[in-house]
């Protein structure tokens, strides 16, 4: 079978690596994001950060709060760096996310912001539960044991 050609338009803009450490990820979802022109230009230069941001359902809409997108120097009309940005999701998914946050006590955490194969900005958000300190230590110990086991298997060959 022929291998699919690698997508040249796919590009990761910002990644929230800390989220997988601080939260137990239950489910993830790809959503669109409403941006202005200067924000998209700034993202193409790779100047953004989603580490301190979160998503929430307010008044029947999904919003991304506290995501940083650097101002674009050559823009005539610049944007606010940390404004609330509307996320685009279907009504059914919005209802599921609302249930997860309000009834089950989950948090909506952005994992990665990227340009998809069509060149559109997408955001992958996850429904997650916060980890306690002992859970973090347990996850870290399990990961370290896996690395050590791989090292031992390689040395045994």
PDB file of C-alpha atoms in Angstrom:
ATOM      1  CA  UNK A   1       0.000   0.000   0.000  1.00  0.00           C
ATOM      2  CA  UNK A   2       1.282   3.456  -0.869  1.00  0.00           C
ATOM      3  CA  UNK A   3       2.177   5.741   1.996  1.00  0.00           C
ATOM      4  CA  UNK A   4       0.208   8.993   2.225  1.00  0.00           C
ATOM      5  CA  UNK A   5       2.285  12.036   1.324  1.00  0.00           C
ATOM      6  CA  UNK A   6       3.219  14.141   4.326  1.00  0.00           C
ATOM      7  CA  UNK A   7       1.124  17.277   4.679  1.00  0.00           C
ATOM      8  CA  UNK A   8       3.154  20.415   4.031  1.00  0.00           C
ATOM      9  CA  UNK A   9       0.545  22.844   5.428  1.00  0.00           C
ATOM     10  CA  UNK A  10       0.290  21.233   8.886  1.00  0.00           C
ATOM     11  CA  UNK A  11       2.294  23.305  11.362  1.00  0.00           C
ATOM     12  CA  UNK A  12       2.146  23.364  15.163  1.00  0.00           C
ATOM     13  CA  UNK A  13       1.937  26.950  16.422  1.00  0.00           C
ATOM     14  CA  UNK A  14       1.785  26.490  20.202  1.00  0.00           C
ATOM     15  CA  UNK A  15       1.660  23.470  22.475  1.00  0.00           C
ATOM     16  CA  UNK A  16       0.585  23.189  26.093  1.00  0.00           C
ATOM     17  CA  UNK A  17       2.946  20.461  27.312  1.00  0.00           C
ATOM     18  CA  UNK A  18       2.235  21.207  30.956  1.00  0.00           C
ATOM     19  CA  UNK A  19      -1.435  20.201  30.533  1.00  0.00           C
ATOM     20  CA  UNK A  20      -0.631  16.486  30.294  1.00  0.00           C
ATOM     21  CA  UNK A  21       1.345  16.756  33.538  1.00  0.00           C
ATOM     22  CA  UNK A  22      -1.230  18.775  35.514  1.00  0.00           C
ATOM     23  CA  UNK A  23      -4.416  17.108  34.202  1.00  0.00           C
ATOM     24  CA  UNK A  24      -5.739  13.625  33.533  1.00  0.00           C
ATOM     25  CA  UNK A  25      -6.928  13.949  29.921  1.00  0.00           C
ATOM     26  CA  UNK A  26     -10.280  12.229  29.332  1.00  0.00           C
ATOM     27  CA  UNK A  27     -11.232  13.222  25.779  1.00  0.00           C
ATOM     28  CA  UNK A  28     -10.007  15.684  23.153  1.00  0.00           C
ATOM     29  CA  UNK A  29     -11.737  17.650  20.405  1.00  0.00           C
ATOM     30  CA  UNK A  30     -10.631  19.751  17.433  1.00  0.00           C
ATOM     31  CA  UNK A  31     -12.300  23.178  17.307  1.00  0.00           C
ATOM     32  CA  UNK A  32     -12.017  26.220  15.075  1.00  0.00           C
ATOM     33  CA  UNK A  33     -11.145  29.659  16.397  1.00  0.00           C
ATOM     34  CA  UNK A  34     -12.310  33.115  15.317  1.00  0.00           C
ATOM     35  CA  UNK A  35      -9.322  35.402  14.732  1.00  0.00           C
ATOM     36  CA  UNK A  36      -8.639  38.785  13.175  1.00  0.00           C
ATOM     37  CA  UNK A  37      -6.216  39.199  10.271  1.00  0.00           C
ATOM     38  CA  UNK A  38      -3.360  40.539  12.382  1.00  0.00           C
ATOM     39  CA  UNK A  39      -3.702  37.570  14.752  1.00  0.00           C
ATOM     40  CA  UNK A  40      -3.354  35.083  11.890  1.00  0.00           C
ATOM     41  CA  UNK A  41      -0.307  36.943  10.544  1.00  0.00           C
ATOM     42  CA  UNK A  42       1.249  36.889  14.001  1.00  0.00           C
ATOM     43  CA  UNK A  43       0.545  33.150  14.339  1.00  0.00           C
ATOM     44  CA  UNK A  44       2.278  32.496  11.010  1.00  0.00           C
ATOM     45  CA  UNK A  45       5.432  33.943  12.557  1.00  0.00           C
ATOM     46  CA  UNK A  46       4.909  31.556  15.516  1.00  0.00           C
ATOM     47  CA  UNK A  47       4.477  34.086  18.313  1.00  0.00           C
ATOM     48  CA  UNK A  48       1.870  32.662  20.668  1.00  0.00           C
ATOM     49  CA  UNK A  49       1.447  30.861  23.974  1.00  0.00           C
ATOM     50  CA  UNK A  50      -1.486  28.785  25.247  1.00  0.00           C
ATOM     51  CA  UNK A  51       0.141  27.491  28.444  1.00  0.00           C
ATOM     52  CA  UNK A  52      -1.897  29.670  30.846  1.00  0.00           C
ATOM     53  CA  UNK A  53      -5.141  29.589  28.884  1.00  0.00           C
ATOM     54  CA  UNK A  54      -8.385  27.694  29.356  1.00  0.00           C
ATOM     55  CA  UNK A  55     -11.721  27.277  27.587  1.00  0.00           C
ATOM     56  CA  UNK A  56     -15.155  27.850  29.087  1.00  0.00           C
ATOM     57  CA  UNK A  57     -18.806  27.736  28.070  1.00  0.00           C
ATOM     58  CA  UNK A  58     -20.492  31.134  28.615  1.00  0.00           C
ATOM     59  CA  UNK A  59     -23.997  32.076  27.395  1.00  0.00           C
ATOM     60  CA  UNK A  60     -24.200  29.107  25.045  1.00  0.00           C
ATOM     61  CA  UNK A  61     -20.833  29.834  23.386  1.00  0.00           C
ATOM     62  CA  UNK A  62     -17.359  28.372  23.827  1.00  0.00           C
ATOM     63  CA  UNK A  63     -14.574  30.871  24.604  1.00  0.00           C
ATOM     64  CA  UNK A  64     -10.787  30.644  24.865  1.00  0.00           C
ATOM     65  CA  UNK A  65      -9.497  32.864  27.665  1.00  0.00           C
ATOM     66  CA  UNK A  66      -5.990  34.155  28.377  1.00  0.00           C
ATOM     67  CA  UNK A  67      -4.297  32.822  25.226  1.00  0.00           C
ATOM     68  CA  UNK A  68      -1.394  35.049  24.194  1.00  0.00           C
ATOM     69  CA  UNK A  69      -0.952  36.068  20.543  1.00  0.00           C
ATOM     70  CA  UNK A  70       1.795  38.645  20.031  1.00  0.00           C
ATOM     71  CA  UNK A  71       0.873  41.872  18.225  1.00  0.00           C
ATOM     72  CA  UNK A  72       1.774  42.004  14.537  1.00  0.00           C
ATOM     73  CA  UNK A  73       4.101  44.938  13.851  1.00  0.00           C
ATOM     74  CA  UNK A  74       3.040  45.734  10.296  1.00  0.00           C
ATOM     75  CA  UNK A  75      -0.714  45.612  10.927  1.00  0.00           C
ATOM     76  CA  UNK A  76      -2.735  48.794  10.531  1.00  0.00           C
ATOM     77  CA  UNK A  77      -5.219  47.716  13.214  1.00  0.00           C
ATOM     78  CA  UNK A  78      -3.611  45.626  15.929  1.00  0.00           C
ATOM     79  CA  UNK A  79      -5.375  43.287  18.339  1.00  0.00           C
ATOM     80  CA  UNK A  80      -5.422  42.815  22.100  1.00  0.00           C
ATOM     81  CA  UNK A  81      -2.847  40.214  23.094  1.00  0.00           C
ATOM     82  CA  UNK A  82      -4.916  38.274  25.651  1.00  0.00           C
ATOM     83  CA  UNK A  83      -8.514  38.892  24.598  1.00  0.00           C
ATOM     84  CA  UNK A  84     -11.276  36.261  24.790  1.00  0.00           C
ATOM     85  CA  UNK A  85     -11.545  34.401  21.493  1.00  0.00           C
ATOM     86  CA  UNK A  86     -14.625  32.531  20.347  1.00  0.00           C
ATOM     87  CA  UNK A  87     -14.207  28.846  19.577  1.00  0.00           C
ATOM     88  CA  UNK A  88     -16.283  27.241  16.832  1.00  0.00           C
ATOM     89  CA  UNK A  89     -17.918  23.936  17.691  1.00  0.00           C
ATOM     90  CA  UNK A  90     -21.169  22.153  16.806  1.00  0.00           C
ATOM     91  CA  UNK A  91     -24.222  22.528  19.029  1.00  0.00           C
ATOM     92  CA  UNK A  92     -24.094  18.867  20.052  1.00  0.00           C
ATOM     93  CA  UNK A  93     -20.432  19.098  21.063  1.00  0.00           C
ATOM     94  CA  UNK A  94     -21.119  22.344  22.933  1.00  0.00           C
ATOM     95  CA  UNK A  95     -23.836  20.607  24.956  1.00  0.00           C
ATOM     96  CA  UNK A  96     -21.470  17.723  25.740  1.00  0.00           C
ATOM     97  CA  UNK A  97     -18.734  20.145  26.854  1.00  0.00           C
ATOM     98  CA  UNK A  98     -21.209  22.093  28.992  1.00  0.00           C
ATOM     99  CA  UNK A  99     -22.272  18.842  30.715  1.00  0.00           C
ATOM    100  CA  UNK A 100     -18.660  17.889  31.320  1.00  0.00           C
ATOM    101  CA  UNK A 101     -17.764  21.216  32.917  1.00  0.00           C
ATOM    102  CA  UNK A 102     -20.917  22.020  34.891  1.00  0.00           C
ATOM    103  CA  UNK A 103     -22.138  18.595  35.979  1.00  0.00           C
ATOM    104  CA  UNK A 104     -19.004  16.457  36.082  1.00  0.00           C
ATOM    105  CA  UNK A 105     -16.575  19.149  37.275  1.00  0.00           C
ATOM    106  CA  UNK A 106     -14.160  18.779  34.364  1.00  0.00           C
ATOM    107  CA  UNK A 107     -11.893  21.488  32.950  1.00  0.00           C
ATOM    108  CA  UNK A 108     -11.485  22.425  29.283  1.00  0.00           C
ATOM    109  CA  UNK A 109      -7.758  22.666  28.594  1.00  0.00           C
ATOM    110  CA  UNK A 110      -6.188  23.657  25.251  1.00  0.00           C
ATOM    111  CA  UNK A 111      -3.531  21.139  24.202  1.00  0.00           C
ATOM    112  CA  UNK A 112      -2.198  22.370  20.863  1.00  0.00           C
ATOM    113  CA  UNK A 113      -2.840  25.196  18.373  1.00  0.00           C
ATOM    114  CA  UNK A 114      -1.934  24.452  14.761  1.00  0.00           C
ATOM    115  CA  UNK A 115      -2.558  25.170  11.081  1.00  0.00           C
ATOM    116  CA  UNK A 116      -4.442  22.248   9.557  1.00  0.00           C
ATOM    117  CA  UNK A 117      -3.991  20.814   6.044  1.00  0.00           C
ATOM    118  CA  UNK A 118      -6.116  23.622   4.529  1.00  0.00           C
ATOM    119  CA  UNK A 119      -4.114  26.327   6.301  1.00  0.00           C
ATOM    120  CA  UNK A 120      -6.822  27.137   8.876  1.00  0.00           C
ATOM    121  CA  UNK A 121      -6.004  27.710  12.537  1.00  0.00           C
ATOM    122  CA  UNK A 122      -7.372  24.917  14.720  1.00  0.00           C
ATOM    123  CA  UNK A 123      -7.187  24.289  18.439  1.00  0.00           C
ATOM    124  CA  UNK A 124      -7.272  20.892  20.124  1.00  0.00           C
ATOM    125  CA  UNK A 125      -8.992  21.138  23.502  1.00  0.00           C
ATOM    126  CA  UNK A 126      -9.421  18.375  26.054  1.00  0.00           C
ATOM    127  CA  UNK A 127     -11.859  17.655  28.834  1.00  0.00           C
ATOM    128  CA  UNK A 128      -9.663  16.907  31.816  1.00  0.00           C
ATOM    129  CA  UNK A 129      -9.627  16.443  35.574  1.00  0.00           C
ATOM    130  CA  UNK A 130      -6.960  18.054  37.718  1.00  0.00           C
ATOM    131  CA  UNK A 131      -4.362  15.712  39.148  1.00  0.00           C
ATOM    132  CA  UNK A 132      -3.385  15.700  42.795  1.00  0.00           C
ATOM    133  CA  UNK A 133       0.311  15.729  43.741  1.00  0.00           C
ATOM    134  CA  UNK A 134       0.381  12.003  44.486  1.00  0.00           C
ATOM    135  CA  UNK A 135      -1.139  11.288  41.050  1.00  0.00           C
ATOM    136  CA  UNK A 136       1.607  13.351  39.414  1.00  0.00           C
ATOM    137  CA  UNK A 137       4.291  11.456  41.328  1.00  0.00           C
ATOM    138  CA  UNK A 138       2.712   8.135  40.386  1.00  0.00           C
ATOM    139  CA  UNK A 139       2.606   9.078  36.689  1.00  0.00           C
ATOM    140  CA  UNK A 140       6.217  10.244  36.832  1.00  0.00           C
ATOM    141  CA  UNK A 141       7.339   7.021  38.548  1.00  0.00           C
ATOM    142  CA  UNK A 142       5.523   4.916  35.930  1.00  0.00           C
ATOM    143  CA  UNK A 143       7.152   6.883  33.088  1.00  0.00           C
ATOM    144  CA  UNK A 144      10.614   6.572  34.674  1.00  0.00           C
ATOM    145  CA  UNK A 145      10.160   2.812  35.130  1.00  0.00           C
ATOM    146  CA  UNK A 146       9.155   2.479  31.468  1.00  0.00           C
ATOM    147  CA  UNK A 147      12.312   4.330  30.374  1.00  0.00           C
ATOM    148  CA  UNK A 148      14.490   2.219  32.662  1.00  0.00           C
ATOM    149  CA  UNK A 149      12.876  -0.980  31.361  1.00  0.00           C
ATOM    150  CA  UNK A 150      13.571   0.069  27.756  1.00  0.00           C
ATOM    151  CA  UNK A 151      17.201   0.801  28.628  1.00  0.00           C
ATOM    152  CA  UNK A 152      17.596  -2.634  30.239  1.00  0.00           C
ATOM    153  CA  UNK A 153      16.003  -4.379  27.246  1.00  0.00           C
ATOM    154  CA  UNK A 154      18.342  -2.565  24.844  1.00  0.00           C
ATOM    155  CA  UNK A 155      21.396  -3.470  26.918  1.00  0.00           C
ATOM    156  CA  UNK A 156      20.318  -7.116  27.131  1.00  0.00           C
ATOM    157  CA  UNK A 157      20.339  -7.542  23.319  1.00  0.00           C
TER     158      UNK A 157
END
